[in-house]
Amino acid sequence: RPYYPWVIWILCILFIFYNYIIQFAALFINIPLHTKTVANVVNIAHLFDPYALTAFLLQIPVALLIDKYGPRKTTSLAIVITGLGAILFGFSTSMVEIGIAVAIFGVGSTVTIVNALKLASNWFLPSRFAVLVGLTMTAAALGAAVGQPLAHTIIQTLGWRQLMVNLGIIGIVYALLFFSIVRENALGARYSVYPSKLLIPYRVALK
């Protein structure tokens, strides 16, 4: 199935797009959040502080998890977590809840590019890896360019709360699809995706 590696790569790119849409949808909530007792205005300048902190703290641990357990399980779990964060965001009524939700779906940002490159290295010839990196980064840039106007357009129809809840549900379904279709690498692949099976462990290689 020569097309199968490209199917996997496209699924990885869709996760990048999905993550961007969630990010940009969150940016359009610069309206009062009304509860029974509190009315808070979202401060856009600090809205993504928890997101940035999550990305900073988890980027390397998530990469190590992908290396140890493979991108299929790790990424599927990350998509579910991202979706749950989006749902929580949609139901948030305070800045504390908003911050927790942003931190939760920030987990997805630590996985998107690493996952795509890991699966590209597992499924494509090494001679094509640089091209796959270029295509992945181009797709990420396209997602950033398209995500903002797309999120803004949908919000005009659904509202940001309904959009975030819908994105969360889509994410959970997408995680099941990702887990069902994606395989770690081709049978008989030259390289193992699990470091524990390599001849040189990390602690030796890093010395």
PDB file of N, CA and C in Angstrom, residues 74-174:
ATOM      1  N   THR A  74       0.573   7.677  22.087  1.00  0.00           N
ATOM      2  CA  THR A  74       0.819   8.982  22.710  1.00  0.00           C
ATOM      3  C   THR A  74      -0.024  10.069  22.054  1.00  0.00           C
ATOM      4  N   THR A  75      -0.061  10.082  20.730  1.00  0.00           N
ATOM      5  CA  THR A  75      -0.790  11.127  20.019  1.00  0.00           C
ATOM      6  C   THR A  75      -2.294  10.962  20.173  1.00  0.00           C
ATOM      7  N   SER A  76      -2.783   9.724  20.144  1.00  0.00           N
ATOM      8  CA  SER A  76      -4.216   9.494  20.337  1.00  0.00           C
ATOM      9  C   SER A  76      -4.659  10.025  21.694  1.00  0.00           C
ATOM     10  N   LEU A  77      -3.853   9.768  22.720  1.00  0.00           N
ATOM     11  CA  LEU A  77      -4.175  10.272  24.058  1.00  0.00           C
ATOM     12  C   LEU A  77      -4.124  11.792  24.083  1.00  0.00           C
ATOM     13  N   ALA A  78      -3.127  12.372  23.402  1.00  0.00           N
ATOM     14  CA  ALA A  78      -2.999  13.832  23.363  1.00  0.00           C
ATOM     15  C   ALA A  78      -4.190  14.475  22.666  1.00  0.00           C
ATOM     16  N   ILE A  79      -4.707  13.846  21.614  1.00  0.00           N
ATOM     17  CA  ILE A  79      -5.876  14.390  20.915  1.00  0.00           C
ATOM     18  C   ILE A  79      -7.097  14.373  21.835  1.00  0.00           C
ATOM     19  N   VAL A  80      -7.268  13.274  22.585  1.00  0.00           N
ATOM     20  CA  VAL A  80      -8.383  13.198  23.539  1.00  0.00           C
ATOM     21  C   VAL A  80      -8.261  14.297  24.586  1.00  0.00           C
ATOM     22  N   ILE A  81      -7.059  14.473  25.134  1.00  0.00           N
ATOM     23  CA  ILE A  81      -6.838  15.508  26.146  1.00  0.00           C
ATOM     24  C   ILE A  81      -7.138  16.892  25.580  1.00  0.00           C
ATOM     25  N   THR A  82      -6.682  17.132  24.351  1.00  0.00           N
ATOM     26  CA  THR A  82      -6.956  18.414  23.707  1.00  0.00           C
ATOM     27  C   THR A  82      -8.452  18.642  23.537  1.00  0.00           C
ATOM     28  N   GLY A  83      -9.161  17.592  23.099  1.00  0.00           N
ATOM     29  CA  GLY A  83     -10.607  17.704  22.940  1.00  0.00           C
ATOM     30  C   GLY A  83     -11.321  17.985  24.249  1.00  0.00           C
ATOM     31  N   LEU A  84     -10.907  17.315  25.316  1.00  0.00           N
ATOM     32  CA  LEU A  84     -11.507  17.554  26.623  1.00  0.00           C
ATOM     33  C   LEU A  84     -11.233  18.979  27.101  1.00  0.00           C
ATOM     34  N   GLY A  85     -10.031  19.469  26.804  1.00  0.00           N
ATOM     35  CA  GLY A  85      -9.714  20.852  27.150  1.00  0.00           C
ATOM     36  C   GLY A  85     -10.599  21.839  26.413  1.00  0.00           C
ATOM     37  N   ALA A  86     -10.879  21.547  25.142  1.00  0.00           N
ATOM     38  CA  ALA A  86     -11.758  22.422  24.359  1.00  0.00           C
ATOM     39  C   ALA A  86     -13.183  22.414  24.918  1.00  0.00           C
ATOM     40  N   ILE A  87     -13.658  21.231  25.321  1.00  0.00           N
ATOM     41  CA  ILE A  87     -15.005  21.145  25.904  1.00  0.00           C
ATOM     42  C   ILE A  87     -15.075  21.937  27.205  1.00  0.00           C
ATOM     43  N   LEU A  88     -14.056  21.769  28.054  1.00  0.00           N
ATOM     44  CA  LEU A  88     -14.020  22.526  29.306  1.00  0.00           C
ATOM     45  C   LEU A  88     -13.996  24.021  29.035  1.00  0.00           C
ATOM     46  N   PHE A  89     -13.245  24.424  28.019  1.00  0.00           N
ATOM     47  CA  PHE A  89     -13.179  25.832  27.637  1.00  0.00           C
ATOM     48  C   PHE A  89     -14.569  26.348  27.260  1.00  0.00           C
ATOM     49  N   GLY A  90     -15.298  25.535  26.494  1.00  0.00           N
ATOM     50  CA  GLY A  90     -16.625  25.943  26.050  1.00  0.00           C
ATOM     51  C   GLY A  90     -17.611  26.139  27.184  1.00  0.00           C
ATOM     52  N   PHE A  91     -17.409  25.415  28.288  1.00  0.00           N
ATOM     53  CA  PHE A  91     -18.315  25.523  29.432  1.00  0.00           C
ATOM     54  C   PHE A  91     -17.761  26.417  30.539  1.00  0.00           C
ATOM     55  N   SER A  92     -16.604  27.036  30.312  1.00  0.00           N
ATOM     56  CA  SER A  92     -15.970  27.842  31.354  1.00  0.00           C
ATOM     57  C   SER A  92     -16.779  29.088  31.671  1.00  0.00           C
ATOM     58  N   THR A  93     -16.817  29.428  32.945  1.00  0.00           N
ATOM     59  CA  THR A  93     -17.523  30.631  33.387  1.00  0.00           C
ATOM     60  C   THR A  93     -16.637  31.533  34.220  1.00  0.00           C
ATOM     61  N   SER A  94     -15.356  31.217  34.330  1.00  0.00           N
ATOM     62  CA  SER A  94     -14.436  32.047  35.108  1.00  0.00           C
ATOM     63  C   SER A  94     -13.051  31.969  34.492  1.00  0.00           C
ATOM     64  N   MET A  95     -12.189  32.906  34.869  1.00  0.00           N
ATOM     65  CA  MET A  95     -10.833  32.923  34.338  1.00  0.00           C
ATOM     66  C   MET A  95     -10.022  31.730  34.822  1.00  0.00           C
ATOM     67  N   VAL A  96     -10.340  31.227  36.005  1.00  0.00           N
ATOM     68  CA  VAL A  96      -9.641  30.037  36.506  1.00  0.00           C
ATOM     69  C   VAL A  96      -9.942  28.840  35.610  1.00  0.00           C
ATOM     70  N   GLU A  97     -11.201  28.647  35.295  1.00  0.00           N
ATOM     71  CA  GLU A  97     -11.592  27.546  34.418  1.00  0.00           C
ATOM     72  C   GLU A  97     -10.999  27.723  33.028  1.00  0.00           C
ATOM     73  N   ILE A  98     -10.995  28.955  32.541  1.00  0.00           N
ATOM     74  CA  ILE A  98     -10.385  29.246  31.241  1.00  0.00           C
ATOM     75  C   ILE A  98      -8.911  28.860  31.250  1.00  0.00           C
ATOM     76  N   GLY A  99      -8.200  29.260  32.311  1.00  0.00           N
ATOM     77  CA  GLY A  99      -6.776  28.959  32.400  1.00  0.00           C
ATOM     78  C   GLY A  99      -6.496  27.476  32.430  1.00  0.00           C
ATOM     79  N   ILE A 100      -7.303  26.722  33.183  1.00  0.00           N
ATOM     80  CA  ILE A 100      -7.129  25.267  33.238  1.00  0.00           C
ATOM     81  C   ILE A 100      -7.382  24.643  31.872  1.00  0.00           C
ATOM     82  N   ALA A 101      -8.439  25.096  31.204  1.00  0.00           N
ATOM     83  CA  ALA A 101      -8.767  24.554  29.884  1.00  0.00           C
ATOM     84  C   ALA A 101      -7.666  24.841  28.877  1.00  0.00           C
ATOM     85  N   VAL A 102      -7.136  26.067  28.896  1.00  0.00           N
ATOM     86  CA  VAL A 102      -6.062  26.433  27.972  1.00  0.00           C
ATOM     87  C   VAL A 102      -4.822  25.592  28.232  1.00  0.00           C
ATOM     88  N   ALA A 103      -4.505  25.358  29.495  1.00  0.00           N
ATOM     89  CA  ALA A 103      -3.356  24.519  29.827  1.00  0.00           C
ATOM     90  C   ALA A 103      -3.561  23.092  29.337  1.00  0.00           C
ATOM     91  N   ILE A 104      -4.810  22.598  29.444  1.00  0.00           N
ATOM     92  CA  ILE A 104      -5.092  21.228  29.019  1.00  0.00           C
ATOM     93  C   ILE A 104      -4.950  21.073  27.515  1.00  0.00           C
ATOM     94  N   PHE A 105      -5.586  21.983  26.734  1.00  0.00           N
ATOM     95  CA  PHE A 105      -5.445  21.777  25.285  1.00  0.00           C
ATOM     96  C   PHE A 105      -4.090  22.267  24.777  1.00  0.00           C
ATOM     97  N   GLY A 106      -3.302  22.889  25.653  1.00  0.00           N
ATOM     98  CA  GLY A 106      -1.911  23.184  25.293  1.00  0.00           C
ATOM     99  C   GLY A 106      -1.069  21.934  25.142  1.00  0.00           C
ATOM    100  N   VAL A 107      -1.540  20.828  25.754  1.00  0.00           N
ATOM    101  CA  VAL A 107      -0.821  19.557  25.604  1.00  0.00           C
ATOM    102  C   VAL A 107      -0.714  19.182  24.129  1.00  0.00           C
ATOM    103  N   GLY A 108      -1.772  19.460  23.373  1.00  0.00           N
ATOM    104  CA  GLY A 108      -1.759  19.095  21.958  1.00  0.00           C
ATOM    105  C   GLY A 108      -0.653  19.752  21.169  1.00  0.00           C
ATOM    106  N   SER A 109      -0.311  20.992  21.533  1.00  0.00           N
ATOM    107  CA  SER A 109       0.724  21.711  20.791  1.00  0.00           C
ATOM    108  C   SER A 109       2.087  21.068  20.947  1.00  0.00           C
ATOM    109  N   THR A 110       2.292  20.322  22.048  1.00  0.00           N
ATOM    110  CA  THR A 110       3.591  19.680  22.260  1.00  0.00           C
ATOM    111  C   THR A 110       3.749  18.415  21.417  1.00  0.00           C
ATOM    112  N   VAL A 111       2.647  17.935  20.872  1.00  0.00           N
ATOM    113  CA  VAL A 111       2.666  16.653  20.172  1.00  0.00           C
ATOM    114  C   VAL A 111       2.641  16.811  18.655  1.00  0.00           C
ATOM    115  N   THR A 112       1.994  17.856  18.160  1.00  0.00           N
ATOM    116  CA  THR A 112       1.664  17.940  16.729  1.00  0.00           C
ATOM    117  C   THR A 112       2.873  17.732  15.812  1.00  0.00           C
ATOM    118  N   ILE A 113       3.861  18.602  15.905  1.00  0.00           N
ATOM    119  CA  ILE A 113       5.008  18.539  14.990  1.00  0.00           C
ATOM    120  C   ILE A 113       5.864  17.310  15.272  1.00  0.00           C
ATOM    121  N   VAL A 114       6.123  17.027  16.551  1.00  0.00           N
ATOM    122  CA  VAL A 114       6.953  15.875  16.912  1.00  0.00           C
ATOM    123  C   VAL A 114       6.339  14.584  16.389  1.00  0.00           C
ATOM    124  N   ASN A 115       5.037  14.452  16.541  1.00  0.00           N
ATOM    125  CA  ASN A 115       4.336  13.266  16.058  1.00  0.00           C
ATOM    126  C   ASN A 115       4.460  13.125  14.545  1.00  0.00           C
ATOM    127  N   ALA A 116       4.241  14.214  13.829  1.00  0.00           N
ATOM    128  CA  ALA A 116       4.303  14.163  12.361  1.00  0.00           C
ATOM    129  C   ALA A 116       5.694  13.757  11.888  1.00  0.00           C
ATOM    130  N   LEU A 117       6.719  14.326  12.509  1.00  0.00           N
ATOM    131  CA  LEU A 117       8.088  14.013  12.083  1.00  0.00           C
ATOM    132  C   LEU A 117       8.493  12.595  12.481  1.00  0.00           C
ATOM    133  N   LYS A 118       8.024  12.143  13.650  1.00  0.00           N
ATOM    134  CA  LYS A 118       8.337  10.778  14.078  1.00  0.00           C
ATOM    135  C   LYS A 118       7.738   9.763  13.118  1.00  0.00           C
ATOM    136  N   LEU A 119       6.466   9.934  12.776  1.00  0.00           N
ATOM    137  CA  LEU A 119       5.828   8.997  11.862  1.00  0.00           C
ATOM    138  C   LEU A 119       6.408   9.108  10.454  1.00  0.00           C
ATOM    139  N   ALA A 120       6.802  10.314  10.063  1.00  0.00           N
ATOM    140  CA  ALA A 120       7.456  10.472   8.755  1.00  0.00           C
ATOM    141  C   ALA A 120       8.758   9.686   8.713  1.00  0.00           C
ATOM    142  N   SER A 121       9.525   9.749   9.800  1.00  0.00           N
ATOM    143  CA  SER A 121      10.795   9.011   9.840  1.00  0.00           C
ATOM    144  C   SER A 121      10.560   7.508   9.888  1.00  0.00           C
ATOM    145  N   ASN A 122       9.414   7.076  10.456  1.00  0.00           N
ATOM    146  CA  ASN A 122       9.125   5.650  10.546  1.00  0.00           C
ATOM    147  C   ASN A 122       8.606   5.056   9.239  1.00  0.00           C
ATOM    148  N   TRP A 123       7.908   5.878   8.438  1.00  0.00           N
ATOM    149  CA  TRP A 123       7.213   5.339   7.276  1.00  0.00           C
ATOM    150  C   TRP A 123       7.820   5.706   5.929  1.00  0.00           C
ATOM    151  N   PHE A 124       8.657   6.725   5.899  1.00  0.00           N
ATOM    152  CA  PHE A 124       9.240   7.144   4.620  1.00  0.00           C
ATOM    153  C   PHE A 124      10.735   6.846   4.597  1.00  0.00           C
ATOM    154  N   LEU A 125      11.268   6.760   3.409  1.00  0.00           N
ATOM    155  CA  LEU A 125      12.703   6.523   3.255  1.00  0.00           C
ATOM    156  C   LEU A 125      13.494   7.681   3.853  1.00  0.00           C
ATOM    157  N   PRO A 126      14.657   7.397   4.444  1.00  0.00           N
ATOM    158  CA  PRO A 126      15.476   8.476   5.001  1.00  0.00           C
ATOM    159  C   PRO A 126      15.810   9.570   3.987  1.00  0.00           C
ATOM    160  N   SER A 127      15.918   9.195   2.705  1.00  0.00           N
ATOM    161  CA  SER A 127      16.240  10.175   1.670  1.00  0.00           C
ATOM    162  C   SER A 127      15.120  11.182   1.439  1.00  0.00           C
ATOM    163  N   ARG A 128      13.916  10.876   1.938  1.00  0.00           N
ATOM    164  CA  ARG A 128      12.778  11.779   1.781  1.00  0.00           C
ATOM    165  C   ARG A 128      12.482  12.590   3.040  1.00  0.00           C
ATOM    166  N   PHE A 129      13.275  12.377   4.087  1.00  0.00           N
ATOM    167  CA  PHE A 129      12.929  12.988   5.371  1.00  0.00           C
ATOM    168  C   PHE A 129      12.949  14.512   5.303  1.00  0.00           C
ATOM    169  N   ALA A 130      13.949  15.091   4.654  1.00  0.00           N
ATOM    170  CA  ALA A 130      14.030  16.556   4.567  1.00  0.00           C
ATOM    171  C   ALA A 130      12.814  17.128   3.833  1.00  0.00           C
ATOM    172  N   VAL A 131      12.378  16.438   2.784  1.00  0.00           N
ATOM    173  CA  VAL A 131      11.186  16.883   2.051  1.00  0.00           C
ATOM    174  C   VAL A 131       9.960  16.823   2.948  1.00  0.00           C
ATOM    175  N   LEU A 132       9.845  15.740   3.742  1.00  0.00           N
ATOM    176  CA  LEU A 132       8.702  15.606   4.653  1.00  0.00           C
ATOM    177  C   LEU A 132       8.724  16.690   5.731  1.00  0.00           C
ATOM    178  N   VAL A 133       9.914  17.044   6.202  1.00  0.00           N
ATOM    179  CA  VAL A 133      10.019  18.131   7.178  1.00  0.00           C
ATOM    180  C   VAL A 133       9.532  19.437   6.550  1.00  0.00           C
ATOM    181  N   GLY A 134       9.970  19.691   5.304  1.00  0.00           N
ATOM    182  CA  GLY A 134       9.538  20.900   4.614  1.00  0.00           C
ATOM    183  C   GLY A 134       8.041  20.939   4.392  1.00  0.00           C
ATOM    184  N   LEU A 135       7.471  19.805   3.980  1.00  0.00           N
ATOM    185  CA  LEU A 135       6.021  19.741   3.774  1.00  0.00           C
ATOM    186  C   LEU A 135       5.256  19.930   5.082  1.00  0.00           C
ATOM    187  N   THR A 136       5.775  19.345   6.143  1.00  0.00           N
ATOM    188  CA  THR A 136       5.113  19.469   7.446  1.00  0.00           C
ATOM    189  C   THR A 136       5.128  20.901   7.939  1.00  0.00           C
ATOM    190  N   MET A 137       6.264  21.564   7.827  1.00  0.00           N
ATOM    191  CA  MET A 137       6.354  22.948   8.279  1.00  0.00           C
ATOM    192  C   MET A 137       5.509  23.871   7.402  1.00  0.00           C
ATOM    193  N   THR A 138       5.434  23.570   6.095  1.00  0.00           N
ATOM    194  CA  THR A 138       4.571  24.348   5.209  1.00  0.00           C
ATOM    195  C   THR A 138       3.108  24.179   5.592  1.00  0.00           C
ATOM    196  N   ALA A 139       2.722  22.936   5.891  1.00  0.00           N
ATOM    197  CA  ALA A 139       1.351  22.673   6.303  1.00  0.00           C
ATOM    198  C   ALA A 139       1.033  23.375   7.623  1.00  0.00           C
ATOM    199  N   ALA A 140       2.015  23.403   8.545  1.00  0.00           N
ATOM    200  CA  ALA A 140       1.808  24.091   9.818  1.00  0.00           C
ATOM    201  C   ALA A 140       1.607  25.589   9.599  1.00  0.00           C
ATOM    202  N   ALA A 141       2.400  26.163   8.701  1.00  0.00           N
ATOM    203  CA  ALA A 141       2.249  27.585   8.390  1.00  0.00           C
ATOM    204  C   ALA A 141       0.900  27.859   7.739  1.00  0.00           C
ATOM    205  N   LEU A 142       0.459  26.939   6.871  1.00  0.00           N
ATOM    206  CA  LEU A 142      -0.852  27.084   6.235  1.00  0.00           C
ATOM    207  C   LEU A 142      -1.962  27.002   7.274  1.00  0.00           C
ATOM    208  N   GLY A 143      -1.804  26.088   8.233  1.00  0.00           N
ATOM    209  CA  GLY A 143      -2.793  25.975   9.297  1.00  0.00           C
ATOM    210  C   GLY A 143      -2.903  27.248  10.109  1.00  0.00           C
ATOM    211  N   ALA A 144      -1.756  27.877  10.367  1.00  0.00           N
ATOM    212  CA  ALA A 144      -1.757  29.136  11.109  1.00  0.00           C
ATOM    213  C   ALA A 144      -2.435  30.244  10.304  1.00  0.00           C
ATOM    214  N   ALA A 145      -2.226  30.228   8.978  1.00  0.00           N
ATOM    215  CA  ALA A 145      -2.802  31.273   8.132  1.00  0.00           C
ATOM    216  C   ALA A 145      -4.310  31.090   7.943  1.00  0.00           C
ATOM    217  N   VAL A 146      -4.744  29.833   7.810  1.00  0.00           N
ATOM    218  CA  VAL A 146      -6.152  29.550   7.538  1.00  0.00           C
ATOM    219  C   VAL A 146      -6.974  29.463   8.820  1.00  0.00           C
ATOM    220  N   GLY A 147      -6.335  29.028   9.904  1.00  0.00           N
ATOM    221  CA  GLY A 147      -7.057  28.781  11.143  1.00  0.00           C
ATOM    222  C   GLY A 147      -7.774  29.991  11.701  1.00  0.00           C
ATOM    223  N   GLN A 148      -7.123  31.154  11.655  1.00  0.00           N
ATOM    224  CA  GLN A 148      -7.730  32.348  12.243  1.00  0.00           C
ATOM    225  C   GLN A 148      -8.996  32.795  11.521  1.00  0.00           C
ATOM    226  N   PRO A 149      -8.954  33.012  10.196  1.00  0.00           N
ATOM    227  CA  PRO A 149     -10.208  33.422   9.533  1.00  0.00           C
ATOM    228  C   PRO A 149     -11.280  32.345   9.584  1.00  0.00           C
ATOM    229  N   LEU A 150     -10.868  31.064   9.554  1.00  0.00           N
ATOM    230  CA  LEU A 150     -11.849  29.985   9.617  1.00  0.00           C
ATOM    231  C   LEU A 150     -12.553  29.976  10.973  1.00  0.00           C
ATOM    232  N   ALA A 151     -11.773  30.077  12.040  1.00  0.00           N
ATOM    233  CA  ALA A 151     -12.369  30.102  13.382  1.00  0.00           C
ATOM    234  C   ALA A 151     -13.278  31.306  13.551  1.00  0.00           C
ATOM    235  N   HIS A 152     -12.845  32.451  13.041  1.00  0.00           N
ATOM    236  CA  HIS A 152     -13.637  33.670  13.171  1.00  0.00           C
ATOM    237  C   HIS A 152     -14.962  33.538  12.425  1.00  0.00           C
ATOM    238  N   THR A 153     -14.925  32.952  11.238  1.00  0.00           N
ATOM    239  CA  THR A 153     -16.133  32.780  10.434  1.00  0.00           C
ATOM    240  C   THR A 153     -17.130  31.842  11.116  1.00  0.00           C
ATOM    241  N   ILE A 154     -16.613  30.740  11.661  1.00  0.00           N
ATOM    242  CA  ILE A 154     -17.506  29.776  12.310  1.00  0.00           C
ATOM    243  C   ILE A 154     -18.110  30.362  13.575  1.00  0.00           C
ATOM    244  N   ILE A 155     -17.311  31.145  14.306  1.00  0.00           N
ATOM    245  CA  ILE A 155     -17.804  31.759  15.542  1.00  0.00           C
ATOM    246  C   ILE A 155     -18.962  32.710  15.254  1.00  0.00           C
ATOM    247  N   GLN A 156     -18.938  33.377  14.101  1.00  0.00           N
ATOM    248  CA  GLN A 156     -20.028  34.282  13.749  1.00  0.00           C
ATOM    249  C   GLN A 156     -21.360  33.549  13.655  1.00  0.00           C
ATOM    250  N   THR A 157     -21.282  32.250  13.353  1.00  0.00           N
ATOM    251  CA  THR A 157     -22.501  31.447  13.210  1.00  0.00           C
ATOM    252  C   THR A 157     -22.863  30.701  14.493  1.00  0.00           C
ATOM    253  N   LEU A 158     -21.867  30.048  15.090  1.00  0.00           N
ATOM    254  CA  LEU A 158     -22.135  29.186  16.234  1.00  0.00           C
ATOM    255  C   LEU A 158     -21.927  29.861  17.580  1.00  0.00           C
ATOM    256  N   GLY A 159     -21.051  30.862  17.615  1.00  0.00           N
ATOM    257  CA  GLY A 159     -20.629  31.393  18.904  1.00  0.00           C
ATOM    258  C   GLY A 159     -19.433  30.603  19.404  1.00  0.00           C
ATOM    259  N   TRP A 160     -18.599  31.238  20.234  1.00  0.00           N
ATOM    260  CA  TRP A 160     -17.349  30.573  20.622  1.00  0.00           C
ATOM    261  C   TRP A 160     -17.579  29.385  21.552  1.00  0.00           C
ATOM    262  N   ARG A 161     -18.595  29.443  22.405  1.00  0.00           N
ATOM    263  CA  ARG A 161     -18.844  28.325  23.310  1.00  0.00           C
ATOM    264  C   ARG A 161     -19.236  27.057  22.538  1.00  0.00           C
ATOM    265  N   GLN A 162     -20.201  27.201  21.641  1.00  0.00           N
ATOM    266  CA  GLN A 162     -20.654  26.053  20.873  1.00  0.00           C
ATOM    267  C   GLN A 162     -19.545  25.518  19.982  1.00  0.00           C
ATOM    268  N   LEU A 163     -18.753  26.427  19.414  1.00  0.00           N
ATOM    269  CA  LEU A 163     -17.638  25.988  18.562  1.00  0.00           C
ATOM    270  C   LEU A 163     -16.645  25.153  19.358  1.00  0.00           C
ATOM    271  N   MET A 164     -16.275  25.614  20.556  1.00  0.00           N
ATOM    272  CA  MET A 164     -15.292  24.886  21.348  1.00  0.00           C
ATOM    273  C   MET A 164     -15.818  23.520  21.771  1.00  0.00           C
ATOM    274  N   VAL A 165     -17.083  23.444  22.151  1.00  0.00           N
ATOM    275  CA  VAL A 165     -17.666  22.151  22.522  1.00  0.00           C
ATOM    276  C   VAL A 165     -17.684  21.216  21.311  1.00  0.00           C
ATOM    277  N   ASN A 166     -18.074  21.738  20.159  1.00  0.00           N
ATOM    278  CA  ASN A 166     -18.081  20.922  18.941  1.00  0.00           C
ATOM    279  C   ASN A 166     -16.683  20.443  18.586  1.00  0.00           C
ATOM    280  N   LEU A 167     -15.689  21.330  18.726  1.00  0.00           N
ATOM    281  CA  LEU A 167     -14.308  20.945  18.441  1.00  0.00           C
ATOM    282  C   LEU A 167     -13.839  19.856  19.394  1.00  0.00           C
ATOM    283  N   GLY A 168     -14.272  19.944  20.641  1.00  0.00           N
ATOM    284  CA  GLY A 168     -13.896  18.916  21.602  1.00  0.00           C
ATOM    285  C   GLY A 168     -14.460  17.555  21.229  1.00  0.00           C
ATOM    286  N   ILE A 169     -15.726  17.525  20.819  1.00  0.00           N
ATOM    287  CA  ILE A 169     -16.351  16.264  20.400  1.00  0.00           C
ATOM    288  C   ILE A 169     -15.665  15.722  19.154  1.00  0.00           C
ATOM    289  N   ILE A 170     -15.376  16.615  18.208  1.00  0.00           N
ATOM    290  CA  ILE A 170     -14.667  16.201  16.992  1.00  0.00           C
ATOM    291  C   ILE A 170     -13.311  15.616  17.341  1.00  0.00           C
ATOM    292  N   GLY A 171     -12.630  16.218  18.318  1.00  0.00           N
ATOM    293  CA  GLY A 171     -11.320  15.730  18.726  1.00  0.00           C
ATOM    294  C   GLY A 171     -11.366  14.312  19.273  1.00  0.00           C
ATOM    295  N   ILE A 172     -12.370  14.006  20.080  1.00  0.00           N
ATOM    296  CA  ILE A 172     -12.490  12.661  20.637  1.00  0.00           C
ATOM    297  C   ILE A 172     -12.744  11.635  19.535  1.00  0.00           C
ATOM    298  N   VAL A 173     -13.628  11.981  18.588  1.00  0.00           N
ATOM    299  CA  VAL A 173     -13.881  11.091  17.454  1.00  0.00           C
ATOM    300  C   VAL A 173     -12.622  10.942  16.606  1.00  0.00           C
ATOM    301  N   TYR A 174     -11.923  12.042  16.401  1.00  0.00           N
ATOM    302  CA  TYR A 174     -10.689  12.026  15.606  1.00  0.00           C
ATOM    303  C   TYR A 174      -9.625  11.155  16.266  1.00  0.00           C
TER     304      TYR A 174
END
